[in-house]
Amino acid sequence: QVQLVESGGGRVQAGGSLILSCAASGSICSINAMGWYRQAPGKQRELLASITSGGNTNYVDSVKARFTISRDNAKNTVYLQMNSLKPENTAVYYCKADWVAGPGTVFSSWGQGTQVTVSS
């Protein structure tokens, strides 16, 4: 199994920055990719950024110029640096890990979520 614990959320004013952390434990070597999602009140959860085991990153267009996903393998931690935050970015942010439990068996684990509130 893979377990994820998120931290770093909080309240900031528009234009401010936050760094979210996602610490993984369990079958760390089985993780193929990790991603950051967000879910605003009354909205669907959406993918923001992902990073593969090879270090390749992908972003949705709305955050590519402002958000950066990175990882520290020594700490088993993935980060999301968020700059120039907007009130529209207010949401619960989740970390997800895709991992392999056996041949042809891929599972996803989710963090508990961390609240980000951007005020104007």
CSV table of N, CA and C in Angstrom, one decimal:
chain,number,residue,atom,x,y,z
A,1,GLN,N,0.8,-1.2,0.0
A,1,GLN,CA,0.0,0.0,0.0
A,1,GLN,C,0.9,1.2,0.0
A,2,VAL,N,0.3,2.3,-0.4
A,2,VAL,CA,0.9,3.6,-0.4
A,2,VAL,C,0.0,4.6,0.3
A,3,GLN,N,0.5,5.3,1.3
A,3,GLN,CA,-0.2,6.3,2.1
A,3,GLN,C,0.3,7.7,1.8
A,4,LEU,N,-0.5,8.7,1.8
A,4,LEU,CA,-0.1,10.0,1.5
A,4,LEU,C,-0.6,11.0,2.6
A,5,VAL,N,0.2,11.9,3.0
A,5,VAL,CA,-0.2,12.9,3.9
A,5,VAL,C,0.2,14.3,3.4
A,6,GLU,N,-0.8,15.1,3.3
A,6,GLU,CA,-0.6,16.5,2.7
A,6,GLU,C,-0.5,17.5,3.8
A,7,SER,N,0.2,18.6,3.5
A,7,SER,CA,0.4,19.7,4.4
A,7,SER,C,0.7,20.9,3.6
A,8,GLY,N,0.6,22.1,4.2
A,8,GLY,CA,1.1,23.3,3.6
A,8,GLY,C,-0.1,24.3,3.2
A,9,GLY,N,-1.3,23.8,3.3
A,9,GLY,CA,-2.4,24.7,2.9
A,9,GLY,C,-2.6,25.8,3.9
A,10,GLY,N,-3.4,26.7,3.5
A,10,GLY,CA,-3.7,27.9,4.4
A,10,GLY,C,-4.4,29.0,3.7
A,11,ARG,N,-4.4,30.2,4.2
A,11,ARG,CA,-5.1,31.3,3.7
A,11,ARG,C,-4.1,32.4,3.2
A,12,VAL,N,-4.2,32.8,2.0
A,12,VAL,CA,-3.3,33.9,1.5
A,12,VAL,C,-4.2,34.9,0.7
A,13,GLN,N,-3.6,36.1,0.5
A,13,GLN,CA,-4.2,37.1,-0.3
A,13,GLN,C,-3.9,36.8,-1.8
A,14,ALA,N,-4.8,37.4,-2.6
A,14,ALA,CA,-4.5,37.2,-4.1
A,14,ALA,C,-3.1,37.8,-4.4
A,15,GLY,N,-2.4,37.0,-5.2
A,15,GLY,CA,-1.1,37.3,-5.6
A,15,GLY,C,0.0,36.7,-4.8
A,16,GLY,N,-0.4,36.1,-3.7
A,16,GLY,CA,0.5,35.4,-2.8
A,16,GLY,C,0.9,34.0,-3.3
A,17,SER,N,1.7,33.3,-2.4
A,17,SER,CA,2.2,32.0,-2.8
A,17,SER,C,2.1,31.0,-1.6
A,18,LEU,N,2.0,29.8,-2.0
A,18,LEU,CA,2.0,28.7,-1.0
A,18,LEU,C,2.8,27.5,-1.6
A,19,ILE,N,3.3,26.7,-0.8
A,19,ILE,CA,4.0,25.4,-1.2
A,19,ILE,C,3.3,24.3,-0.4
A,20,LEU,N,2.7,23.4,-1.2
A,20,LEU,CA,2.1,22.2,-0.6
A,20,LEU,C,3.0,21.0,-0.7
A,21,SER,N,2.9,20.2,0.4
A,21,SER,CA,3.8,19.0,0.5
A,21,SER,C,2.9,17.8,0.5
A,22,CYS,N,3.4,16.7,0.0
A,22,CYS,CA,2.8,15.4,0.0
A,22,CYS,C,3.8,14.3,0.3
A,23,ALA,N,3.8,13.8,1.5
A,23,ALA,CA,4.7,12.8,2.0
A,23,ALA,C,4.1,11.4,1.8
A,24,ALA,N,4.9,10.6,1.1
A,24,ALA,CA,4.4,9.2,0.8
A,24,ALA,C,5.1,8.2,1.7
A,25,SER,N,4.4,7.1,2.1
A,25,SER,CA,4.9,6.0,2.9
A,25,SER,C,4.4,4.7,2.3
A,26,GLY,N,5.0,3.6,2.7
A,26,GLY,CA,4.6,2.3,2.3
A,26,GLY,C,5.4,1.8,1.1
A,27,SER,N,4.8,1.4,0.1
A,27,SER,CA,5.5,0.8,-1.1
A,27,SER,C,6.0,1.9,-2.0
A,28,ILE,N,7.0,2.7,-1.6
A,28,ILE,CA,7.4,3.8,-2.3
A,28,ILE,C,7.9,3.5,-3.7
A,29,CYS,N,8.7,2.4,-3.8
A,29,CYS,CA,9.3,2.1,-5.1
A,29,CYS,C,8.3,1.6,-6.1
A,30,SER,N,7.0,1.3,-5.7
A,30,SER,CA,6.0,0.9,-6.6
A,30,SER,C,5.3,2.1,-7.3
A,31,ILE,N,5.6,3.3,-6.9
A,31,ILE,CA,4.9,4.5,-7.4
A,31,ILE,C,5.3,4.8,-8.8
A,32,ASN,N,4.4,4.9,-9.8
A,32,ASN,CA,4.7,5.2,-11.1
A,32,ASN,C,4.6,6.7,-11.4
A,33,ALA,N,3.7,7.4,-10.8
A,33,ALA,CA,3.4,8.8,-11.0
A,33,ALA,C,2.7,9.4,-9.8
A,34,MET,N,2.8,10.7,-9.7
A,34,MET,CA,2.0,11.4,-8.7
A,34,MET,C,1.5,12.7,-9.3
A,35,GLY,N,0.4,13.1,-8.7
A,35,GLY,CA,-0.3,14.3,-9.3
A,35,GLY,C,-0.9,15.1,-8.2
A,36,TRP,N,-1.2,16.3,-8.5
A,36,TRP,CA,-1.9,17.3,-7.6
A,36,TRP,C,-3.3,17.6,-8.3
A,37,TYR,N,-4.3,17.5,-7.5
A,37,TYR,CA,-5.7,17.8,-7.9
A,37,TYR,C,-6.2,18.9,-7.0
A,38,ARG,N,-7.3,19.5,-7.4
A,38,ARG,CA,-8.0,20.4,-6.6
A,38,ARG,C,-9.5,20.3,-6.8
A,39,GLN,N,-10.3,20.6,-5.8
A,39,GLN,CA,-11.7,20.5,-5.8
A,39,GLN,C,-12.3,21.7,-5.1
A,40,ALA,N,-12.9,22.6,-5.9
A,40,ALA,CA,-13.6,23.8,-5.3
A,40,ALA,C,-15.0,23.4,-4.8
A,41,PRO,N,-15.5,24.2,-3.9
A,41,PRO,CA,-16.9,23.9,-3.4
A,41,PRO,C,-17.9,23.8,-4.5
A,42,GLY,N,-18.6,22.6,-4.5
A,42,GLY,CA,-19.6,22.4,-5.5
A,42,GLY,C,-19.1,22.1,-6.9
A,43,LYS,N,-17.8,21.9,-7.0
A,43,LYS,CA,-17.2,21.6,-8.3
A,43,LYS,C,-16.6,20.2,-8.3
A,44,GLN,N,-16.3,19.7,-9.5
A,44,GLN,CA,-15.6,18.4,-9.7
A,44,GLN,C,-14.1,18.5,-9.4
A,45,ARG,N,-13.5,17.4,-9.0
A,45,ARG,CA,-12.1,17.4,-8.8
A,45,ARG,C,-11.4,17.4,-10.1
A,46,GLU,N,-10.3,18.3,-10.2
A,46,GLU,CA,-9.6,18.4,-11.5
A,46,GLU,C,-8.1,18.2,-11.3
A,47,LEU,N,-7.5,17.6,-12.3
A,47,LEU,CA,-6.1,17.5,-12.3
A,47,LEU,C,-5.3,18.8,-12.6
A,48,LEU,N,-4.3,19.1,-11.9
A,48,LEU,CA,-3.5,20.3,-12.1
A,48,LEU,C,-2.2,20.0,-12.7
A,49,ALA,N,-1.5,19.0,-12.1
A,49,ALA,CA,-0.1,18.7,-12.5
A,49,ALA,C,0.3,17.3,-12.1
A,50,SER,N,1.2,16.7,-12.8
A,50,SER,CA,1.6,15.4,-12.5
A,50,SER,C,3.1,15.3,-12.8
A,51,ILE,N,3.7,14.3,-12.1
A,51,ILE,CA,5.2,14.0,-12.3
A,51,ILE,C,5.3,12.5,-12.3
A,52,THR,N,6.1,12.0,-13.3
A,52,THR,CA,6.3,10.5,-13.4
A,52,THR,C,7.5,10.1,-12.7
A,53,SER,N,7.7,8.8,-12.6
A,53,SER,CA,8.9,8.3,-11.9
A,53,SER,C,10.2,8.7,-12.7
A,54,GLY,N,10.1,9.0,-14.0
A,54,GLY,CA,11.2,9.5,-14.7
A,54,GLY,C,11.5,11.0,-14.6
A,55,GLY,N,10.6,11.7,-13.9
A,55,GLY,CA,10.8,13.1,-13.7
A,55,GLY,C,10.0,14.0,-14.7
A,56,ASN,N,9.3,13.4,-15.7
A,56,ASN,CA,8.5,14.2,-16.6
A,56,ASN,C,7.3,14.8,-15.9
A,57,THR,N,7.1,16.1,-16.2
A,57,THR,CA,6.0,16.9,-15.6
A,57,THR,C,5.0,17.3,-16.7
A,58,ASN,N,3.8,17.5,-16.3
A,58,ASN,CA,2.7,18.0,-17.1
A,58,ASN,C,1.8,18.9,-16.3
A,59,TYR,N,1.2,19.9,-16.9
A,59,TYR,CA,0.4,20.9,-16.3
A,59,TYR,C,-0.8,21.2,-17.2
A,60,VAL,N,-1.9,21.5,-16.5
A,60,VAL,CA,-3.0,22.1,-17.3
A,60,VAL,C,-2.6,23.5,-17.6
A,61,ASP,N,-3.2,24.0,-18.7
A,61,ASP,CA,-2.8,25.3,-19.2
A,61,ASP,C,-3.1,26.4,-18.2
A,62,SER,N,-4.1,26.3,-17.4
A,62,SER,CA,-4.5,27.4,-16.4
A,62,SER,C,-3.5,27.6,-15.3
A,63,VAL,N,-2.6,26.6,-15.1
A,63,VAL,CA,-1.6,26.8,-14.0
A,63,VAL,C,-0.2,26.7,-14.4
A,64,LYS,N,0.1,26.4,-15.6
A,64,LYS,CA,1.4,26.1,-16.1
A,64,LYS,C,2.4,27.2,-15.8
A,65,ALA,N,2.0,28.4,-16.0
A,65,ALA,CA,2.9,29.6,-15.8
A,65,ALA,C,3.1,29.9,-14.3
A,66,ARG,N,2.3,29.4,-13.4
A,66,ARG,CA,2.3,29.8,-12.0
A,66,ARG,C,2.6,28.7,-11.0
A,67,PHE,N,2.3,27.4,-11.4
A,67,PHE,CA,2.5,26.3,-10.5
A,67,PHE,C,3.7,25.5,-10.9
A,68,THR,N,4.4,24.9,-10.0
A,68,THR,CA,5.5,24.0,-10.3
A,68,THR,C,5.4,22.7,-9.4
A,69,ILE,N,5.4,21.6,-10.0
A,69,ILE,CA,5.4,20.3,-9.3
A,69,ILE,C,6.8,19.8,-9.3
A,70,SER,N,7.3,19.3,-8.1
A,70,SER,CA,8.6,18.7,-8.0
A,70,SER,C,8.6,17.6,-7.0
A,71,ARG,N,9.7,16.9,-6.9
A,71,ARG,CA,9.8,15.8,-5.9
A,71,ARG,C,11.2,15.8,-5.3
A,72,ASP,N,11.2,15.2,-4.1
A,72,ASP,CA,12.5,15.0,-3.3
A,72,ASP,C,12.4,13.5,-3.0
A,73,ASN,N,13.1,12.7,-3.7
A,73,ASN,CA,13.1,11.2,-3.5
A,73,ASN,C,13.6,10.8,-2.2
A,74,ALA,N,14.6,11.6,-1.7
A,74,ALA,CA,15.2,11.2,-0.4
A,74,ALA,C,14.2,11.4,0.7
A,75,LYS,N,13.3,12.3,0.6
A,75,LYS,CA,12.3,12.6,1.6
A,75,LYS,C,10.9,11.9,1.3
A,76,ASN,N,10.9,11.2,0.1
A,76,ASN,CA,9.6,10.6,-0.4
A,76,ASN,C,8.5,11.6,-0.4
A,77,THR,N,8.8,12.8,-0.9
A,77,THR,CA,7.8,13.9,-0.8
A,77,THR,C,7.7,14.6,-2.2
A,78,VAL,N,6.5,14.9,-2.6
A,78,VAL,CA,6.2,15.7,-3.8
A,78,VAL,C,5.7,17.1,-3.3
A,79,TYR,N,6.0,18.1,-4.1
A,79,TYR,CA,5.7,19.5,-3.7
A,79,TYR,C,4.9,20.1,-4.9
A,80,LEU,N,4.1,21.1,-4.5
A,80,LEU,CA,3.4,21.9,-5.5
A,80,LEU,C,3.6,23.4,-5.1
A,81,GLN,N,4.5,24.1,-5.8
A,81,GLN,CA,4.7,25.5,-5.5
A,81,GLN,C,3.7,26.3,-6.3
A,82,MET,N,2.9,27.1,-5.6
A,82,MET,CA,1.9,27.9,-6.2
A,82,MET,C,2.2,29.4,-6.1
A,83,ASN,N,2.3,30.1,-7.2
A,83,ASN,CA,2.6,31.5,-7.2
A,83,ASN,C,1.4,32.2,-7.8
A,84,SER,N,1.4,33.5,-7.6
A,84,SER,CA,0.3,34.4,-8.2
A,84,SER,C,-1.1,33.8,-8.0
A,85,LEU,N,-1.4,33.4,-6.8
A,85,LEU,CA,-2.7,32.8,-6.5
A,85,LEU,C,-3.8,33.7,-6.7
A,86,LYS,N,-4.9,33.2,-7.2
A,86,LYS,CA,-6.1,34.0,-7.5
A,86,LYS,C,-7.3,33.4,-6.6
A,87,PRO,N,-8.3,34.3,-6.3
A,87,PRO,CA,-9.4,33.8,-5.6
A,87,PRO,C,-10.1,32.5,-6.2
A,88,GLU,N,-10.0,32.4,-7.5
A,88,GLU,CA,-10.6,31.3,-8.2
A,88,GLU,C,-9.8,30.0,-7.8
A,89,ASN,N,-8.7,30.1,-7.3
A,89,ASN,CA,-7.9,28.9,-6.9
A,89,ASN,C,-8.3,28.3,-5.6
A,90,THR,N,-9.2,29.0,-4.9
A,90,THR,CA,-9.6,28.5,-3.6
A,90,THR,C,-10.3,27.1,-3.8
A,91,ALA,N,-9.7,26.1,-3.0
A,91,ALA,CA,-10.2,24.7,-3.2
A,91,ALA,C,-9.5,23.9,-2.1
A,92,VAL,N,-9.9,22.6,-2.1
A,92,VAL,CA,-9.2,21.6,-1.3
A,92,VAL,C,-8.2,21.0,-2.3
A,93,TYR,N,-7.0,20.9,-2.0
A,93,TYR,CA,-6.0,20.3,-2.9
A,93,TYR,C,-5.6,18.9,-2.4
A,94,TYR,N,-5.5,18.0,-3.4
A,94,TYR,CA,-5.3,16.6,-3.1
A,94,TYR,C,-4.0,16.1,-3.8
A,95,CYS,N,-3.3,15.2,-3.2
A,95,CYS,CA,-2.2,14.5,-3.8
A,95,CYS,C,-2.6,13.1,-4.1
A,96,LYS,N,-2.3,12.6,-5.3
A,96,LYS,CA,-2.6,11.2,-5.7
A,96,LYS,C,-1.3,10.5,-6.2
A,97,ALA,N,-1.2,9.3,-5.8
A,97,ALA,CA,-0.1,8.4,-6.3
A,97,ALA,C,-0.7,7.2,-7.0
A,98,ASP,N,-0.2,6.9,-8.2
A,98,ASP,CA,-0.5,5.7,-8.9
A,98,ASP,C,0.6,4.7,-8.7
A,99,TRP,N,0.3,3.5,-8.2
A,99,TRP,CA,1.3,2.6,-7.9
A,99,TRP,C,0.9,1.2,-8.3
A,100,VAL,N,1.9,0.3,-8.4
A,100,VAL,CA,1.7,-1.1,-8.9
A,100,VAL,C,1.7,-2.0,-7.8
A,101,ALA,N,0.6,-2.8,-7.6
A,101,ALA,CA,0.6,-3.8,-6.6
A,101,ALA,C,1.0,-5.2,-7.1
A,102,GLY,N,1.0,-5.4,-8.4
A,102,GLY,CA,1.3,-6.7,-9.0
A,102,GLY,C,1.2,-6.6,-10.5
A,103,PRO,N,1.4,-7.7,-11.3
A,103,PRO,CA,1.3,-7.6,-12.7
A,103,PRO,C,-0.1,-7.2,-13.1
A,104,GLY,N,-0.2,-6.1,-13.9
A,104,GLY,CA,-1.5,-5.6,-14.4
A,104,GLY,C,-2.4,-5.0,-13.3
A,105,THR,N,-1.9,-4.8,-12.2
A,105,THR,CA,-2.7,-4.2,-11.1
A,105,THR,C,-2.1,-2.9,-10.7
A,106,VAL,N,-2.8,-1.8,-11.1
A,106,VAL,CA,-2.4,-0.4,-10.8
A,106,VAL,C,-3.5,0.2,-9.9
A,107,PHE,N,-3.1,0.7,-8.8
A,107,PHE,CA,-4.0,1.4,-7.8
A,107,PHE,C,-3.6,2.8,-7.7
A,108,SER,N,-4.6,3.6,-7.1
A,108,SER,CA,-4.4,5.0,-6.8
A,108,SER,C,-4.7,5.2,-5.3
A,109,SER,N,-3.8,6.0,-4.7
A,109,SER,CA,-4.0,6.4,-3.3
A,109,SER,C,-4.1,7.9,-3.3
A,110,TRP,N,-4.9,8.4,-2.4
A,110,TRP,CA,-5.2,9.8,-2.3
A,110,TRP,C,-4.8,10.3,-0.9
A,111,GLY,N,-4.3,11.5,-0.8
A,111,GLY,CA,-4.1,12.2,0.5
A,111,GLY,C,-5.4,12.7,1.0
A,112,GLN,N,-5.4,13.2,2.2
A,112,GLN,CA,-6.6,13.6,2.9
A,112,GLN,C,-7.1,15.0,2.4
A,113,GLY,N,-6.2,15.7,1.7
A,113,GLY,CA,-6.6,17.0,1.2
A,113,GLY,C,-6.1,18.1,2.2
A,114,THR,N,-5.8,19.3,1.6
A,114,THR,CA,-5.4,20.4,2.4
A,114,THR,C,-6.1,21.6,1.8
A,115,GLN,N,-6.7,22.5,2.6
A,115,GLN,CA,-7.5,23.6,2.2
A,115,GLN,C,-6.6,24.8,1.8
A,116,VAL,N,-6.9,25.3,0.6
A,116,VAL,CA,-6.2,26.6,0.2
A,116,VAL,C,-7.3,27.6,0.0
A,117,THR,N,-7.2,28.7,0.7
A,117,THR,CA,-8.1,29.8,0.6
A,117,THR,C,-7.4,31.1,0.1
A,118,VAL,N,-7.8,31.6,-1.0
A,118,VAL,CA,-7.2,32.8,-1.5
A,118,VAL,C,-8.3,34.0,-1.5
A,119,SER,N,-7.9,35.0,-0.7
A,119,SER,CA,-8.8,36.1,-0.5
A,119,SER,C,-8.4,37.3,-1.4
A,120,SER,N,-9.4,38.2,-1.7
A,120,SER,CA,-9.1,39.4,-2.5
A,120,SER,C,-9.2,40.6,-1.7
